[in-house]
Amino acid sequence: MRSMVGVVEAAVCASLCGGGAVMVYGVRGRSATVFAPSVYRGPANQHALALTFDDGPSEATLDLLEVLSFEQVPATFFHCGANVRRLPEIAREVQRRGHEIGNHSDTHPRFYFRQPQFIREELTRAQETIAATTGIPPALFRAPFGIRWPGMRAAQNKLHLLGVMWSVIGRDWKLDAASIVQRILRRVDNGAIVCLHDGRELEPRPAVEPTIEAVRRLIPLLKAQGYRFETVSQLICQTN
Ligand SMILES: [Zn+2]
């Protein structure tokens, strides 16, 4: 499914402009800032990393919060507005436990070929929902599927949102817990932003147990390597 999406994107982008490679990079490249301001990792001189969870809140988020509380690890959750409206109490619990909540759009659409107004409305609706539910407007935005598109920069600027991609992706929507752990351990380094999922787009009761089990195993292993865990805002705004 994902690889198919990748092929389709490459094709549409290549047909859209002659410089297809540049276009694909601008839309999906993790360090691209062609269409919107974006970061994908923290400083390399800090032995710290950020765990991020997309597509929540879901019914499984509370189980993940228990793991994070037990380990006393802060994380960053990129929530969809529609999921927050479905499960507002869970979003509030994420907030109460000291985690950061970012904007992951309202309904998790693919943004390519969308009008700037559609993009603006998606980001704005999620921003307003999260702010009204938790009391705090997000400072961070992660584009669904990592797809950036013209119009996103203006929408982010209007809402004062910094884009956040990732340096490590867990592929946790298809791997088992052991494989997720192995994959992340092989790829993390100083300043890593790790992308995982506590939801599946807008699906109710998503099967994200492998992710939660992977996080349960992963945190002690990363602690043993001396890593410090921070929210994305802490990681990219080092004051020490
Ligand atoms: Zn997502």
PDB file of N, CA and C in Angstrom, residues 109-192:
ATOM      1  N   PRO A 109      -5.844  13.776   5.172  1.00  0.00           N
ATOM      2  CA  PRO A 109      -5.906  13.622   3.711  1.00  0.00           C
ATOM      3  C   PRO A 109      -4.515  13.592   3.092  1.00  0.00           C
ATOM      4  N   ARG A 110      -4.441  13.144   1.844  1.00  0.00           N
ATOM      5  CA  ARG A 110      -3.229  13.366   1.040  1.00  0.00           C
ATOM      6  C   ARG A 110      -3.365  14.761   0.432  1.00  0.00           C
ATOM      7  N   PHE A 111      -2.353  15.598   0.613  1.00  0.00           N
ATOM      8  CA  PHE A 111      -2.509  17.005   0.245  1.00  0.00           C
ATOM      9  C   PHE A 111      -2.110  17.324  -1.188  1.00  0.00           C
ATOM     10  N   TYR A 112      -1.583  16.345  -1.949  1.00  0.00           N
ATOM     11  CA  TYR A 112      -1.202  16.762  -3.281  1.00  0.00           C
ATOM     12  C   TYR A 112      -2.412  17.058  -4.170  1.00  0.00           C
ATOM     13  N   PHE A 113      -2.219  18.084  -5.029  1.00  0.00           N
ATOM     14  CA  PHE A 113      -3.264  18.606  -5.913  1.00  0.00           C
ATOM     15  C   PHE A 113      -4.439  19.240  -5.170  1.00  0.00           C
ATOM     16  N   ARG A 114      -4.275  19.524  -3.888  1.00  0.00           N
ATOM     17  CA  ARG A 114      -5.327  20.197  -3.135  1.00  0.00           C
ATOM     18  C   ARG A 114      -5.129  21.705  -3.205  1.00  0.00           C
ATOM     19  N   GLN A 115      -6.212  22.441  -3.146  1.00  0.00           N
ATOM     20  CA  GLN A 115      -6.155  23.901  -3.166  1.00  0.00           C
ATOM     21  C   GLN A 115      -5.626  24.425  -1.832  1.00  0.00           C
ATOM     22  N   PRO A 116      -4.940  25.573  -1.871  1.00  0.00           N
ATOM     23  CA  PRO A 116      -4.452  26.171  -0.614  1.00  0.00           C
ATOM     24  C   PRO A 116      -5.549  26.338   0.439  1.00  0.00           C
ATOM     25  N   GLN A 117      -6.754  26.654  -0.018  1.00  0.00           N
ATOM     26  CA  GLN A 117      -7.848  26.841   0.951  1.00  0.00           C
ATOM     27  C   GLN A 117      -8.180  25.544   1.689  1.00  0.00           C
ATOM     28  N   PHE A 118      -8.140  24.420   0.951  1.00  0.00           N
ATOM     29  CA  PHE A 118      -8.398  23.118   1.583  1.00  0.00           C
ATOM     30  C   PHE A 118      -7.329  22.825   2.638  1.00  0.00           C
ATOM     31  N   ILE A 119      -6.074  23.087   2.266  1.00  0.00           N
ATOM     32  CA  ILE A 119      -4.967  22.839   3.201  1.00  0.00           C
ATOM     33  C   ILE A 119      -5.136  23.714   4.447  1.00  0.00           C
ATOM     34  N   ARG A 120      -5.437  24.992   4.211  1.00  0.00           N
ATOM     35  CA  ARG A 120      -5.586  25.925   5.338  1.00  0.00           C
ATOM     36  C   ARG A 120      -6.714  25.471   6.263  1.00  0.00           C
ATOM     37  N   GLU A 121      -7.822  25.042   5.680  1.00  0.00           N
ATOM     38  CA  GLU A 121      -8.960  24.638   6.508  1.00  0.00           C
ATOM     39  C   GLU A 121      -8.666  23.359   7.304  1.00  0.00           C
ATOM     40  N   GLU A 122      -7.940  22.422   6.677  1.00  0.00           N
ATOM     41  CA  GLU A 122      -7.572  21.185   7.384  1.00  0.00           C
ATOM     42  C   GLU A 122      -6.697  21.486   8.602  1.00  0.00           C
ATOM     43  N   LEU A 123      -5.690  22.338   8.395  1.00  0.00           N
ATOM     44  CA  LEU A 123      -4.782  22.655   9.497  1.00  0.00           C
ATOM     45  C   LEU A 123      -5.486  23.478  10.568  1.00  0.00           C
ATOM     46  N   THR A 124      -6.330  24.415  10.110  1.00  0.00           N
ATOM     47  CA  THR A 124      -7.001  25.312  11.056  1.00  0.00           C
ATOM     48  C   THR A 124      -8.002  24.544  11.918  1.00  0.00           C
ATOM     49  N   ARG A 125      -8.760  23.659  11.298  1.00  0.00           N
ATOM     50  CA  ARG A 125      -9.781  22.921  12.060  1.00  0.00           C
ATOM     51  C   ARG A 125      -9.124  22.060  13.138  1.00  0.00           C
ATOM     52  N   ALA A 126      -8.013  21.389  12.776  1.00  0.00           N
ATOM     53  CA  ALA A 126      -7.295  20.578  13.767  1.00  0.00           C
ATOM     54  C   ALA A 126      -6.725  21.466  14.871  1.00  0.00           C
ATOM     55  N   GLN A 127      -6.161  22.600  14.471  1.00  0.00           N
ATOM     56  CA  GLN A 127      -5.563  23.506  15.455  1.00  0.00           C
ATOM     57  C   GLN A 127      -6.625  23.971  16.464  1.00  0.00           C
ATOM     58  N   GLU A 128      -7.783  24.359  15.942  1.00  0.00           N
ATOM     59  CA  GLU A 128      -8.839  24.863  16.824  1.00  0.00           C
ATOM     60  C   GLU A 128      -9.382  23.749  17.727  1.00  0.00           C
ATOM     61  N   THR A 129      -9.513  22.543  17.163  1.00  0.00           N
ATOM     62  CA  THR A 129     -10.011  21.423  17.971  1.00  0.00           C
ATOM     63  C   THR A 129      -9.048  21.095  19.104  1.00  0.00           C
ATOM     64  N   ILE A 130      -7.759  21.021  18.786  1.00  0.00           N
ATOM     65  CA  ILE A 130      -6.770  20.658  19.815  1.00  0.00           C
ATOM     66  C   ILE A 130      -6.690  21.750  20.879  1.00  0.00           C
ATOM     67  N   ALA A 131      -6.690  23.004  20.440  1.00  0.00           N
ATOM     68  CA  ALA A 131      -6.612  24.110  21.402  1.00  0.00           C
ATOM     69  C   ALA A 131      -7.840  24.136  22.304  1.00  0.00           C
ATOM     70  N   ALA A 132      -9.029  23.926  21.714  1.00  0.00           N
ATOM     71  CA  ALA A 132     -10.264  23.976  22.511  1.00  0.00           C
ATOM     72  C   ALA A 132     -10.340  22.793  23.478  1.00  0.00           C
ATOM     73  N   THR A 133      -9.776  21.649  23.079  1.00  0.00           N
ATOM     74  CA  THR A 133      -9.884  20.433  23.904  1.00  0.00           C
ATOM     75  C   THR A 133      -8.849  20.402  25.018  1.00  0.00           C
ATOM     76  N   THR A 134      -7.620  20.808  24.701  1.00  0.00           N
ATOM     77  CA  THR A 134      -6.527  20.680  25.679  1.00  0.00           C
ATOM     78  C   THR A 134      -6.128  22.007  26.301  1.00  0.00           C
ATOM     79  N   GLY A 135      -6.574  23.113  25.710  1.00  0.00           N
ATOM     80  CA  GLY A 135      -6.199  24.425  26.229  1.00  0.00           C
ATOM     81  C   GLY A 135      -4.906  24.961  25.646  1.00  0.00           C
ATOM     82  N   ILE A 136      -4.233  24.172  24.809  1.00  0.00           N
ATOM     83  CA  ILE A 136      -2.943  24.603  24.270  1.00  0.00           C
ATOM     84  C   ILE A 136      -2.909  24.444  22.751  1.00  0.00           C
ATOM     85  N   PRO A 137      -2.732  25.541  21.999  1.00  0.00           N
ATOM     86  CA  PRO A 137      -2.615  25.409  20.540  1.00  0.00           C
ATOM     87  C   PRO A 137      -1.250  24.808  20.182  1.00  0.00           C
ATOM     88  N   PRO A 138      -1.226  23.818  19.299  1.00  0.00           N
ATOM     89  CA  PRO A 138       0.058  23.209  18.920  1.00  0.00           C
ATOM     90  C   PRO A 138       1.030  24.216  18.285  1.00  0.00           C
ATOM     91  N   ALA A 139       2.310  23.941  18.457  1.00  0.00           N
ATOM     92  CA  ALA A 139       3.361  24.727  17.797  1.00  0.00           C
ATOM     93  C   ALA A 139       3.962  23.949  16.634  1.00  0.00           C
ATOM     94  N   LEU A 140       3.623  22.655  16.561  1.00  0.00           N
ATOM     95  CA  LEU A 140       4.253  21.768  15.573  1.00  0.00           C
ATOM     96  C   LEU A 140       3.195  21.158  14.660  1.00  0.00           C
ATOM     97  N   PHE A 141       3.603  20.891  13.435  1.00  0.00           N
ATOM     98  CA  PHE A 141       2.708  20.245  12.456  1.00  0.00           C
ATOM     99  C   PHE A 141       3.474  19.134  11.745  1.00  0.00           C
ATOM    100  N   ARG A 142       2.849  17.981  11.639  1.00  0.00           N
ATOM    101  CA  ARG A 142       3.411  16.923  10.792  1.00  0.00           C
ATOM    102  C   ARG A 142       2.416  16.640   9.681  1.00  0.00           C
ATOM    103  N   ALA A 143       2.880  16.748   8.427  1.00  0.00           N
ATOM    104  CA  ALA A 143       2.016  16.528   7.274  1.00  0.00           C
ATOM    105  C   ALA A 143       1.659  15.042   7.174  1.00  0.00           C
ATOM    106  N   PRO A 144       0.369  14.707   6.973  1.00  0.00           N
ATOM    107  CA  PRO A 144      -0.009  13.305   6.766  1.00  0.00           C
ATOM    108  C   PRO A 144       0.788  12.700   5.608  1.00  0.00           C
ATOM    109  N   PHE A 145       1.289  11.502   5.798  1.00  0.00           N
ATOM    110  CA  PHE A 145       2.114  10.785   4.816  1.00  0.00           C
ATOM    111  C   PHE A 145       3.391  11.552   4.484  1.00  0.00           C
ATOM    112  N   GLY A 146       3.699  12.582   5.250  1.00  0.00           N
ATOM    113  CA  GLY A 146       4.891  13.391   4.969  1.00  0.00           C
ATOM    114  C   GLY A 146       4.797  14.205   3.687  1.00  0.00           C
ATOM    115  N   ILE A 147       3.567  14.376   3.175  1.00  0.00           N
ATOM    116  CA  ILE A 147       3.379  15.062   1.885  1.00  0.00           C
ATOM    117  C   ILE A 147       3.216  16.570   2.111  1.00  0.00           C
ATOM    118  N   ARG A 148       4.153  17.367   1.560  1.00  0.00           N
ATOM    119  CA  ARG A 148       4.008  18.819   1.566  1.00  0.00           C
ATOM    120  C   ARG A 148       3.529  19.274   0.200  1.00  0.00           C
ATOM    121  N   TRP A 149       2.848  20.411   0.147  1.00  0.00           N
ATOM    122  CA  TRP A 149       2.268  20.871  -1.114  1.00  0.00           C
ATOM    123  C   TRP A 149       2.137  22.388  -1.076  1.00  0.00           C
ATOM    124  N   PRO A 150       2.182  23.063  -2.243  1.00  0.00           N
ATOM    125  CA  PRO A 150       2.038  24.521  -2.239  1.00  0.00           C
ATOM    126  C   PRO A 150       0.767  24.940  -1.482  1.00  0.00           C
ATOM    127  N   GLY A 151       0.904  25.958  -0.668  1.00  0.00           N
ATOM    128  CA  GLY A 151      -0.212  26.389   0.179  1.00  0.00           C
ATOM    129  C   GLY A 151       0.030  26.022   1.629  1.00  0.00           C
ATOM    130  N   MET A 152       0.912  25.017   1.831  1.00  0.00           N
ATOM    131  CA  MET A 152       1.153  24.582   3.210  1.00  0.00           C
ATOM    132  C   MET A 152       1.946  25.629   3.988  1.00  0.00           C
ATOM    133  N   ARG A 153       2.888  26.278   3.309  1.00  0.00           N
ATOM    134  CA  ARG A 153       3.706  27.280   3.992  1.00  0.00           C
ATOM    135  C   ARG A 153       2.813  28.404   4.554  1.00  0.00           C
ATOM    136  N   ALA A 154       1.903  28.894   3.718  1.00  0.00           N
ATOM    137  CA  ALA A 154       1.027  29.988   4.164  1.00  0.00           C
ATOM    138  C   ALA A 154       0.141  29.520   5.321  1.00  0.00           C
ATOM    139  N   ALA A 155      -0.368  28.293   5.212  1.00  0.00           N
ATOM    140  CA  ALA A 155      -1.233  27.764   6.277  1.00  0.00           C
ATOM    141  C   ALA A 155      -0.454  27.622   7.580  1.00  0.00           C
ATOM    142  N   GLN A 156       0.765  27.087   7.488  1.00  0.00           N
ATOM    143  CA  GLN A 156       1.584  26.933   8.693  1.00  0.00           C
ATOM    144  C   GLN A 156       1.938  28.294   9.287  1.00  0.00           C
ATOM    145  N   ASN A 157       2.319  29.232   8.417  1.00  0.00           N
ATOM    146  CA  ASN A 157       2.695  30.552   8.910  1.00  0.00           C
ATOM    147  C   ASN A 157       1.538  31.210   9.649  1.00  0.00           C
ATOM    148  N   LYS A 158       0.349  31.088   9.066  1.00  0.00           N
ATOM    149  CA  LYS A 158      -0.824  31.703   9.680  1.00  0.00           C
ATOM    150  C   LYS A 158      -1.069  31.160  11.089  1.00  0.00           C
ATOM    151  N   LEU A 159      -0.795  29.854  11.249  1.00  0.00           N
ATOM    152  CA  LEU A 159      -1.057  29.204  12.542  1.00  0.00           C
ATOM    153  C   LEU A 159       0.209  29.095  13.399  1.00  0.00           C
ATOM    154  N   HIS A 160       1.328  29.676  12.910  1.00  0.00           N
ATOM    155  CA  HIS A 160       2.615  29.634  13.634  1.00  0.00           C
ATOM    156  C   HIS A 160       3.051  28.198  13.896  1.00  0.00           C
ATOM    157  N   LEU A 161       2.964  27.363  12.878  1.00  0.00           N
ATOM    158  CA  LEU A 161       3.308  25.944  13.017  1.00  0.00           C
ATOM    159  C   LEU A 161       4.630  25.633  12.325  1.00  0.00           C
ATOM    160  N   LEU A 162       5.518  25.008  13.057  1.00  0.00           N
ATOM    161  CA  LEU A 162       6.751  24.504  12.459  1.00  0.00           C
ATOM    162  C   LEU A 162       6.527  23.065  12.002  1.00  0.00           C
ATOM    163  N   GLY A 163       6.901  22.737  10.789  1.00  0.00           N
ATOM    164  CA  GLY A 163       6.772  21.369  10.281  1.00  0.00           C
ATOM    165  C   GLY A 163       7.815  20.456  10.908  1.00  0.00           C
ATOM    166  N   VAL A 164       7.413  19.228  11.190  1.00  0.00           N
ATOM    167  CA  VAL A 164       8.334  18.249  11.777  1.00  0.00           C
ATOM    168  C   VAL A 164       8.242  16.952  10.987  1.00  0.00           C
ATOM    169  N   MET A 165       9.334  16.558  10.360  1.00  0.00           N
ATOM    170  CA  MET A 165       9.375  15.244   9.712  1.00  0.00           C
ATOM    171  C   MET A 165      10.055  14.270  10.691  1.00  0.00           C
ATOM    172  N   TRP A 166      10.933  13.414  10.239  1.00  0.00           N
ATOM    173  CA  TRP A 166      11.547  12.429  11.143  1.00  0.00           C
ATOM    174  C   TRP A 166      12.888  12.011  10.565  1.00  0.00           C
ATOM    175  N   SER A 167      13.760  11.480  11.435  1.00  0.00           N
ATOM    176  CA  SER A 167      15.010  10.907  10.941  1.00  0.00           C
ATOM    177  C   SER A 167      14.944   9.382  10.947  1.00  0.00           C
ATOM    178  N   VAL A 168      14.008   8.825  11.717  1.00  0.00           N
ATOM    179  CA  VAL A 168      13.835   7.367  11.769  1.00  0.00           C
ATOM    180  C   VAL A 168      12.344   7.070  11.720  1.00  0.00           C
ATOM    181  N   ILE A 169      11.946   6.181  10.806  1.00  0.00           N
ATOM    182  CA  ILE A 169      10.529   5.791  10.775  1.00  0.00           C
ATOM    183  C   ILE A 169      10.425   4.304  11.104  1.00  0.00           C
ATOM    184  N   GLY A 170       9.505   3.972  12.026  1.00  0.00           N
ATOM    185  CA  GLY A 170       9.460   2.615  12.565  1.00  0.00           C
ATOM    186  C   GLY A 170       8.815   1.594  11.651  1.00  0.00           C
ATOM    187  N   ARG A 171       8.139   2.048  10.592  1.00  0.00           N
ATOM    188  CA  ARG A 171       7.332   1.149   9.745  1.00  0.00           C
ATOM    189  C   ARG A 171       6.460   0.245  10.627  1.00  0.00           C
ATOM    190  N   ASP A 172       5.932   0.854  11.677  1.00  0.00           N
ATOM    191  CA  ASP A 172       5.211   0.079  12.679  1.00  0.00           C
ATOM    192  C   ASP A 172       3.798  -0.270  12.244  1.00  0.00           C
ATOM    193  N   TRP A 173       3.365   0.234  11.066  1.00  0.00           N
ATOM    194  CA  TRP A 173       2.042  -0.150  10.566  1.00  0.00           C
ATOM    195  C   TRP A 173       2.101  -1.523   9.898  1.00  0.00           C
ATOM    196  N   LYS A 174       3.322  -2.082   9.724  1.00  0.00           N
ATOM    197  CA  LYS A 174       3.391  -3.407   9.100  1.00  0.00           C
ATOM    198  C   LYS A 174       4.330  -4.382   9.811  1.00  0.00           C
ATOM    199  N   LEU A 175       5.237  -3.906  10.660  1.00  0.00           N
ATOM    200  CA  LEU A 175       6.208  -4.800  11.294  1.00  0.00           C
ATOM    201  C   LEU A 175       5.715  -5.303  12.657  1.00  0.00           C
ATOM    202  N   ASP A 176       6.282  -6.431  13.106  1.00  0.00           N
ATOM    203  CA  ASP A 176       5.984  -6.882  14.468  1.00  0.00           C
ATOM    204  C   ASP A 176       6.893  -6.142  15.456  1.00  0.00           C
ATOM    205  N   ALA A 177       6.592  -6.322  16.740  1.00  0.00           N
ATOM    206  CA  ALA A 177       7.295  -5.527  17.761  1.00  0.00           C
ATOM    207  C   ALA A 177       8.810  -5.720  17.692  1.00  0.00           C
ATOM    208  N   ALA A 178       9.253  -6.967  17.571  1.00  0.00           N
ATOM    209  CA  ALA A 178      10.699  -7.240  17.566  1.00  0.00           C
ATOM    210  C   ALA A 178      11.381  -6.542  16.382  1.00  0.00           C
ATOM    211  N   SER A 179      10.721  -6.555  15.230  1.00  0.00           N
ATOM    212  CA  SER A 179      11.305  -5.926  14.040  1.00  0.00           C
ATOM    213  C   SER A 179      11.335  -4.403  14.164  1.00  0.00           C
ATOM    214  N   ILE A 180      10.297  -3.852  14.794  1.00  0.00           N
ATOM    215  CA  ILE A 180      10.279  -2.395  15.006  1.00  0.00           C
ATOM    216  C   ILE A 180      11.448  -1.998  15.900  1.00  0.00           C
ATOM    217  N   VAL A 181      11.633  -2.754  16.983  1.00  0.00           N
ATOM    218  CA  VAL A 181      12.723  -2.457  17.923  1.00  0.00           C
ATOM    219  C   VAL A 181      14.069  -2.521  17.202  1.00  0.00           C
ATOM    220  N   GLN A 182      14.258  -3.599  16.465  1.00  0.00           N
ATOM    221  CA  GLN A 182      15.524  -3.810  15.765  1.00  0.00           C
ATOM    222  C   GLN A 182      15.795  -2.685  14.756  1.00  0.00           C
ATOM    223  N   ARG A 183      14.770  -2.324  14.015  1.00  0.00           N
ATOM    224  CA  ARG A 183      14.892  -1.288  12.996  1.00  0.00           C
ATOM    225  C   ARG A 183      15.285   0.062  13.611  1.00  0.00           C
ATOM    226  N   ILE A 184      14.633   0.411  14.705  1.00  0.00           N
ATOM    227  CA  ILE A 184      14.906   1.708  15.331  1.00  0.00           C
ATOM    228  C   ILE A 184      16.283   1.712  15.978  1.00  0.00           C
ATOM    229  N   LEU A 185      16.637   0.628  16.673  1.00  0.00           N
ATOM    230  CA  LEU A 185      17.952   0.573  17.328  1.00  0.00           C
ATOM    231  C   LEU A 185      19.080   0.739  16.314  1.00  0.00           C
ATOM    232  N   ARG A 186      18.891   0.180  15.125  1.00  0.00           N
ATOM    233  CA  ARG A 186      19.922   0.275  14.081  1.00  0.00           C
ATOM    234  C   ARG A 186      20.070   1.699  13.553  1.00  0.00           C
ATOM    235  N   ARG A 187      19.008   2.497  13.643  1.00  0.00           N
ATOM    236  CA  ARG A 187      19.000   3.802  12.958  1.00  0.00           C
ATOM    237  C   ARG A 187      19.127   5.018  13.864  1.00  0.00           C
ATOM    238  N   VAL A 188      18.851   4.895  15.157  1.00  0.00           N
ATOM    239  CA  VAL A 188      18.875   6.105  15.994  1.00  0.00           C
ATOM    240  C   VAL A 188      20.294   6.630  16.158  1.00  0.00           C
ATOM    241  N   ASP A 189      20.373   7.933  16.296  1.00  0.00           N
ATOM    242  CA  ASP A 189      21.628   8.591  16.652  1.00  0.00           C
ATOM    243  C   ASP A 189      21.275   9.876  17.394  1.00  0.00           C
ATOM    244  N   ASN A 190      22.287  10.663  17.736  1.00  0.00           N
ATOM    245  CA  ASN A 190      22.028  11.895  18.482  1.00  0.00           C
ATOM    246  C   ASN A 190      21.046  12.790  17.735  1.00  0.00           C
ATOM    247  N   GLY A 191      20.054  13.290  18.458  1.00  0.00           N
ATOM    248  CA  GLY A 191      19.105  14.224  17.851  1.00  0.00           C
ATOM    249  C   GLY A 191      18.016  13.561  17.027  1.00  0.00           C
ATOM    250  N   ALA A 192      17.906  12.237  17.090  1.00  0.00           N
ATOM    251  CA  ALA A 192      16.926  11.524  16.253  1.00  0.00           C
ATOM    252  C   ALA A 192      15.491  11.919  16.602  1.00  0.00           C
TER     253      ALA A 192
END
